[in-house]
XYZ file of C-alpha atoms in Angstrom:
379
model
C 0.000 0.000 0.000
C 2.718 2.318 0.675
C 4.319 1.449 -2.476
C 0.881 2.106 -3.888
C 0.482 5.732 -2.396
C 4.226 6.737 -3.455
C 3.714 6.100 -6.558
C 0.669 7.378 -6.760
C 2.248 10.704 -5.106
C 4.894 10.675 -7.482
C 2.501 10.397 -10.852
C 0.421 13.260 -9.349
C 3.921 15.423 -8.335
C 4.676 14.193 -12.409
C 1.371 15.760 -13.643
C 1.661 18.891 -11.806
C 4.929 19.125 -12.867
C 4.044 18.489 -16.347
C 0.961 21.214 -16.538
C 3.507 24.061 -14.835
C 5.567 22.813 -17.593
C 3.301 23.968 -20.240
C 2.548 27.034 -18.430
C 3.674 29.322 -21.598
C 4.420 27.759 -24.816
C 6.871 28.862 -27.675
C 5.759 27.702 -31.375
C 7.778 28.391 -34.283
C 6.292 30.221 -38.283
C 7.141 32.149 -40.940
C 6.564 35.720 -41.196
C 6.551 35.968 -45.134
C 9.965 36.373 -47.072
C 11.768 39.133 -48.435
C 11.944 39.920 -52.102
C 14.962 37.848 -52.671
C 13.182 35.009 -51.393
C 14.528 34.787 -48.023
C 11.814 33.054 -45.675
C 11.499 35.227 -42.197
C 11.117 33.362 -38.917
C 8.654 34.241 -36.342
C 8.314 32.774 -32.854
C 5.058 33.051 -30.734
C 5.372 32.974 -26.781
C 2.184 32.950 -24.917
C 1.744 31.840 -21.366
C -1.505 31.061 -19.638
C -2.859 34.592 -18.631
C -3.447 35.215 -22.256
C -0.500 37.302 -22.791
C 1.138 36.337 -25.956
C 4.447 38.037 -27.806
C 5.494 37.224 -31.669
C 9.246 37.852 -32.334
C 10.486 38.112 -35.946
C 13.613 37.039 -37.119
C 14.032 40.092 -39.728
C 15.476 43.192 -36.707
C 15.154 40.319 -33.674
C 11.832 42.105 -33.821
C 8.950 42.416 -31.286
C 6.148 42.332 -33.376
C 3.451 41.776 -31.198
C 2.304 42.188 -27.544
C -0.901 40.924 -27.016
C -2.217 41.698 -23.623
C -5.955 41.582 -21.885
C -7.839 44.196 -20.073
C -9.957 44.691 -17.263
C -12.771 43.007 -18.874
C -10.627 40.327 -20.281
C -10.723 41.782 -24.072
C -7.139 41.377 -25.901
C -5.487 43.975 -27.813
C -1.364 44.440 -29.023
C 0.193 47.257 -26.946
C 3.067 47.942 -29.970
C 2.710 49.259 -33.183
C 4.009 47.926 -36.271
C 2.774 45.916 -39.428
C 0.983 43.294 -40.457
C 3.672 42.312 -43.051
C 7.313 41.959 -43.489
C 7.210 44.839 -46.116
C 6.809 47.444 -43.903
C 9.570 46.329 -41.614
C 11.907 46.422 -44.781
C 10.955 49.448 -46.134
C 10.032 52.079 -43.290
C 12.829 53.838 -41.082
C 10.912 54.225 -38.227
C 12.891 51.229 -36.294
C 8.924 50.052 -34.081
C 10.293 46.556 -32.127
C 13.652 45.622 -33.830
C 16.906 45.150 -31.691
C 19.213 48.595 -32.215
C 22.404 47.944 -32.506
C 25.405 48.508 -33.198
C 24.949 51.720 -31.069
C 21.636 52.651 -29.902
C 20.702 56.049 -30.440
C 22.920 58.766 -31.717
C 26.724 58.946 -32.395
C 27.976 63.103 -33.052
C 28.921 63.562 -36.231
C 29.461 59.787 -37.037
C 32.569 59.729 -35.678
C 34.609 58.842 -32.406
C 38.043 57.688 -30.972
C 39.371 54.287 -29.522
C 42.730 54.108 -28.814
C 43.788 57.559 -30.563
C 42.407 56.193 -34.016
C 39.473 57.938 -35.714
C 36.158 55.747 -36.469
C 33.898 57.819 -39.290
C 30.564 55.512 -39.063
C 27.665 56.234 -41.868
C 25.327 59.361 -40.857
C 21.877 58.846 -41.403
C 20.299 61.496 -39.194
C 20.989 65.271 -39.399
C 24.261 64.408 -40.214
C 24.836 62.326 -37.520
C 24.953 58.401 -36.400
C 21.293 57.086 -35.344
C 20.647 53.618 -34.250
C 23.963 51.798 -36.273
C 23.515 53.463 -39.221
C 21.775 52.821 -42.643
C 21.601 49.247 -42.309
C 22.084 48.593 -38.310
C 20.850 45.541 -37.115
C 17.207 46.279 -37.663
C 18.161 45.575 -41.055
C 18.986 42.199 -40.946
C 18.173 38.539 -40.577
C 18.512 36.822 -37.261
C 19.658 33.635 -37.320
C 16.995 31.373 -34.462
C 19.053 29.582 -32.392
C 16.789 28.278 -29.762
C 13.058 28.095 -28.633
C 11.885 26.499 -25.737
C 8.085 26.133 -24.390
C 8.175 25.539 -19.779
C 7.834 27.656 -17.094
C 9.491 30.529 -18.979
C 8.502 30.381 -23.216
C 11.709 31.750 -24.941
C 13.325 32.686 -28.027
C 17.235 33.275 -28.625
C 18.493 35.070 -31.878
C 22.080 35.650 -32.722
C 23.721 37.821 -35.302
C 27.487 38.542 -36.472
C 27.994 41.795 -37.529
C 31.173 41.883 -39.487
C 34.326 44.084 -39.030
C 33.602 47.288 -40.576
C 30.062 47.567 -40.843
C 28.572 50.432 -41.025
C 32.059 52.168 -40.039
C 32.695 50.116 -36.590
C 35.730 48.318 -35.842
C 35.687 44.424 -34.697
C 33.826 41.505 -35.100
C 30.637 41.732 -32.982
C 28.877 38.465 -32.273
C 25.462 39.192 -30.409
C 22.720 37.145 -28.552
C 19.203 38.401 -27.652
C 16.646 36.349 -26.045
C 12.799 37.192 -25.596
C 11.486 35.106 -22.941
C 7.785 35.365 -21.170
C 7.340 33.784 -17.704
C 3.459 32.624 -16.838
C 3.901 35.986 -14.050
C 3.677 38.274 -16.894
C 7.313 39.087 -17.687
C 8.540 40.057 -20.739
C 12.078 39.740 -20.098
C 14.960 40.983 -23.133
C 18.278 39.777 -22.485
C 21.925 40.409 -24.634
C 24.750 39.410 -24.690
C 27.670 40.508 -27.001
C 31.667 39.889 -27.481
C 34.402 41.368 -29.917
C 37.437 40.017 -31.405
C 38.680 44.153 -31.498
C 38.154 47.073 -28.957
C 34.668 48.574 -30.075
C 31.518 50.348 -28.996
C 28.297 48.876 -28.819
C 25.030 50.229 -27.205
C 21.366 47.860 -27.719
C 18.140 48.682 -27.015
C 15.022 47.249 -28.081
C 13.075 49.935 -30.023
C 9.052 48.994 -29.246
C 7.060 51.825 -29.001
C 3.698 51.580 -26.653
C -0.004 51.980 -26.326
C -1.200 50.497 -23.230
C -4.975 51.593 -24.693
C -4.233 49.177 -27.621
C -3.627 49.401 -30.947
C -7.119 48.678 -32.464
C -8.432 51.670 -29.676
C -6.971 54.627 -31.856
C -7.059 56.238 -28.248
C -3.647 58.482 -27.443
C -1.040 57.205 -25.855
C -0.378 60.418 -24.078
C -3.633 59.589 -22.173
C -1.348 56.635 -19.911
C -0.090 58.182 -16.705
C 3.755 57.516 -16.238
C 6.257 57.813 -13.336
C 9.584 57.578 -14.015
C 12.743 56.676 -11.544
C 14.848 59.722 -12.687
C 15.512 62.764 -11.135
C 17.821 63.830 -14.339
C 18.016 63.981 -17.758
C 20.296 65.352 -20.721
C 19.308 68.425 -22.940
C 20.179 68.254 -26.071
C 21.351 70.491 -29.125
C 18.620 70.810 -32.239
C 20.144 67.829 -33.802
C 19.150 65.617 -30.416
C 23.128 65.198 -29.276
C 23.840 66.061 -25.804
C 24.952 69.297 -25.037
C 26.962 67.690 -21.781
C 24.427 69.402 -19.400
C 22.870 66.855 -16.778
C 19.486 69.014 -16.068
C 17.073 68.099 -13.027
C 14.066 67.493 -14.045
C 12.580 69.543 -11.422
C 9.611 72.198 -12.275
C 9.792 71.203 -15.576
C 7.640 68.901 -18.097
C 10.479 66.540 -17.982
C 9.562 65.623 -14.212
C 7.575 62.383 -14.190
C 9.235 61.758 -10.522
C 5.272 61.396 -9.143
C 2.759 59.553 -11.557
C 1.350 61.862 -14.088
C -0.429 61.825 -17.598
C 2.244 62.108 -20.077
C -0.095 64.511 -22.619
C 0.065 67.113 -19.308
C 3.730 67.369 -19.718
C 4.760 66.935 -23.601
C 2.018 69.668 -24.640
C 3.929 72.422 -22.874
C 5.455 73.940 -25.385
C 7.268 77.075 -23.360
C 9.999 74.606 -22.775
C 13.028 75.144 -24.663
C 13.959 71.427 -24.781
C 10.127 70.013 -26.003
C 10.453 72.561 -28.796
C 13.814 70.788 -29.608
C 12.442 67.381 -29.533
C 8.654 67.958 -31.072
C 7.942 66.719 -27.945
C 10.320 64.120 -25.529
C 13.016 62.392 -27.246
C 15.198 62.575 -24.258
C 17.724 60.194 -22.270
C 16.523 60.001 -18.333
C 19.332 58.790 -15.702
C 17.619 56.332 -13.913
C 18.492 56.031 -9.893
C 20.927 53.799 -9.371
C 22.728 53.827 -12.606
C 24.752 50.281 -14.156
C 23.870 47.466 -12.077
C 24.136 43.728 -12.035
C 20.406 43.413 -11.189
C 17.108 44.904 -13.181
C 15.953 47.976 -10.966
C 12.595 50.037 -11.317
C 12.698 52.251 -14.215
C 9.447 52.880 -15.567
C 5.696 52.478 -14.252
C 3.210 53.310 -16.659
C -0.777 52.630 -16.310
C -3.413 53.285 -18.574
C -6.764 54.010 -16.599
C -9.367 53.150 -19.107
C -8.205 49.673 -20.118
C -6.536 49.033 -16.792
C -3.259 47.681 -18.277
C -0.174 48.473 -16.406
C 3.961 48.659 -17.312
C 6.622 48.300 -15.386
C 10.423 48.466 -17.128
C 12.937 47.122 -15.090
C 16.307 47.554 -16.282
C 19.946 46.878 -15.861
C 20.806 50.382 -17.993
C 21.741 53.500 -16.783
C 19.473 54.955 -19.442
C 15.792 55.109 -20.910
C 15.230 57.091 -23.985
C 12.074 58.206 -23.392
C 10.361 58.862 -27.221
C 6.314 60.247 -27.675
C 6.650 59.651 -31.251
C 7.189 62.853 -32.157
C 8.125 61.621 -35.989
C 5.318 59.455 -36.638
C 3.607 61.192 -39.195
C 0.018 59.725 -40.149
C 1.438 58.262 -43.497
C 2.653 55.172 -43.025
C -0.203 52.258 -42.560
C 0.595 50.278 -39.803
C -1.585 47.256 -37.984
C -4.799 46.560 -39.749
C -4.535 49.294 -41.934
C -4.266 52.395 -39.647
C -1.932 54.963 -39.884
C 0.477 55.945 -36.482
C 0.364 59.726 -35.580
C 2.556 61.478 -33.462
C 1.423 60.646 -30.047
C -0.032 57.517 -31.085
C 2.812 55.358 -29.002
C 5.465 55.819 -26.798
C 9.271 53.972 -26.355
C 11.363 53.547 -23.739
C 14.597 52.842 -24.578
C 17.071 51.342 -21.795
C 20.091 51.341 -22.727
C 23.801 53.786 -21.829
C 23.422 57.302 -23.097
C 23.532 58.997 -26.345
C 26.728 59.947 -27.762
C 28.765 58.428 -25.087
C 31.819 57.304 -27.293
C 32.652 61.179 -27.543
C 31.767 61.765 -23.686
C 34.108 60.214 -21.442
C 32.014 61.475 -18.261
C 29.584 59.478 -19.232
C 29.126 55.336 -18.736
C 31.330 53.762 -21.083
C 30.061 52.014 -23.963
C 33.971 50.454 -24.740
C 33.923 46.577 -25.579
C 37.556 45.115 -25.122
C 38.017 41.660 -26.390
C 37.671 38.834 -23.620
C 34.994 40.863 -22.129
C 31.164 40.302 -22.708
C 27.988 42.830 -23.096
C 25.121 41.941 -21.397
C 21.787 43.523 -20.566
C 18.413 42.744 -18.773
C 15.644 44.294 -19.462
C 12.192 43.117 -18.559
C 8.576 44.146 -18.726
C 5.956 43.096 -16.129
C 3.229 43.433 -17.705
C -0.403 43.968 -14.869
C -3.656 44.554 -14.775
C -6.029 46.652 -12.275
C -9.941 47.088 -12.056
């Protein structure tokens, strides 16, 4: 009998074990193919709450985000497309992995070692987001997907010596993974075979209202963990200033609606950027562990944010260049104001700032960063 009820224990502790298994899933498909005829990869990880996320192979793009609301009805929180094409053939980077260098590089050039790097300009005559064909621009190779506990995805890329103006061999790593507690969780990892800079983000820009809802993203209240950010010239390079935020519409220190803050125009800097397109410091700068960077709640749908992040950084973006001419997810077009990033990552222009967090790669040493999304809902 007791040989009976141990096994009987241990086929029960099997099952259980078994269904948390399959708590979130990860199933492989194709996201159409490119006009040479290369077939694009997608990846779907959905856990049991009903929140789902499809990663492309073409950028290491996130190109969906499907989340429920109060009342249990699911929507995508990112924009984007329907279709490969408009990945390929739009600049406006929604989901991919940035890299080499995230955000902007002065003039497209810097220093390592006393030798001058010239990079490709692409942006006001200056280096944005690796250039004119960073790694948004290219196909992922899949390396791994595994359903359990935690769904995941992990997509590697070798960016060549020389590309796009950058010195050494880059070989890079990110993995998407969703856990059945609502984490979205980015992860990278890179090494170099020469002294380099490199700089990733993932470039998703949110509406917590949902896509389909045509509703403002401006309407989400935000709080963010900074108590500084950097001004920067007309062309959105730092000027070297770190401002306090304080008693001005950069302050989102206490929760407030975003559209309260980028709508006041008598500020200098939000006349510079159309709106925010500015790096925060968040508390606590580098460290080992994800910390509280961003909380951001949307009161009619009831989903929540929260951005925890390894990075000293977060770009925060309102979308200030979407223009209302591009047709994005079932058809609709993406306004200014329509979504907003945050972009964790070191700051802008930090290869020509030497007060600022490094952004130097040495060979022997790896790049890694965690970023992850909890994703909640309230009543």
């Amino acid at each position: 009998m007791k040989s009976f009820a141990v096994a009987a224990g241990l086929t029960l502790a099997s099952l259980l074990m078994s269904s948390t298994a399959l708590a979130a899933t990860a199933t492989k498909g194709d996201f159409g193919a490119l006009k040479d005829g290369t077939k694009i990869e997608a990846v779907e990880l959905k856990n049991s709450k009903g929140v789902s996320a499809k990663v492309i192979a073409y950028g290491a793009t996130l190109q969906s985000l499907i989340v429920p609301d109060k009342t249990g009805k699911a929507d995508d929180i990112v924009i984007g497309y329907d279709t490969i094409d408009g990945y390929v053939d739009t600049p406006q980077y929604l989901g991919v992995t940035v890299g080499r260098y995230a955000n902007r590089i002065a003039l497209g050039k810097f220093s390592l070692d006393g030798k001058e790097y010239t990079l490709a300009t692409n942006n006001n005559g200056n280096h944005l987001h690796g250039g004119l064909k960073g790694w948004d621009k290219v196909v992922w190779k899949v390396e791994e997907v595994k359903s359990g506990p935690t769904a995941s995805v992990t997509l590697s890329y070798v960016s060549p010596d020389g590309e796009e103006g950058y010195p050494g061999t880059v070989k890079v790593f990110v993995t998407y993974a969703l856990s059945d507690a609502n984490d979205l969780t980015i992860s990278y990892k890179a090494t170099t075979d020469k002294p380099t800079v490199v700089n990733l983000t993932n470039h998703s820009l949110f509406n917590l209202g949902g896509v389909s809802s045509g509703r403002s993203a401006l309407d989400a209240t935000l709080q963010l963990e900074a108590d500084s950010y950097l001004p920067t010239t007309a062309t959105a390079i730092p000027t070297g200033e770190i401002a306090s935020v304080k008693g001005t519409p950069f302050d989102f220190t206490t929760p407030a609606l975003i559209s309260s803050k980028v709508r006041d125009a008598r500020h200098p800097q939000i006349l510079v950027g159309l709106g925010i397109d500015h790096n925060y410091l968040v508390r606590g700068g580098l460290t080992k562990a994800p910390k509280l960077a961003v909380t951001l709640t949307d009161a009619t749908s009831g989903r929540g944010l929260k951005i925890l992040t390894t990075e000293p950084g977060v770009q925060m973006y309102t979308g200030n260049f979407l223009d209302g001419k591009i047709p994005g997810k079932g058809g609709q077009v993406t306004r200014m104001g329509d979504a907003v990033a945050f972009e964790t990552q070191h700051y802008p222009d930090s290869p020509n700032r030497p007060e600022f967090p490094t952004t130097r790669l040495n060979p022997g040493q790896t790049y890694t960063q965690t970023t992850v999304h909890h994703i909640f809902v309230t009543q």
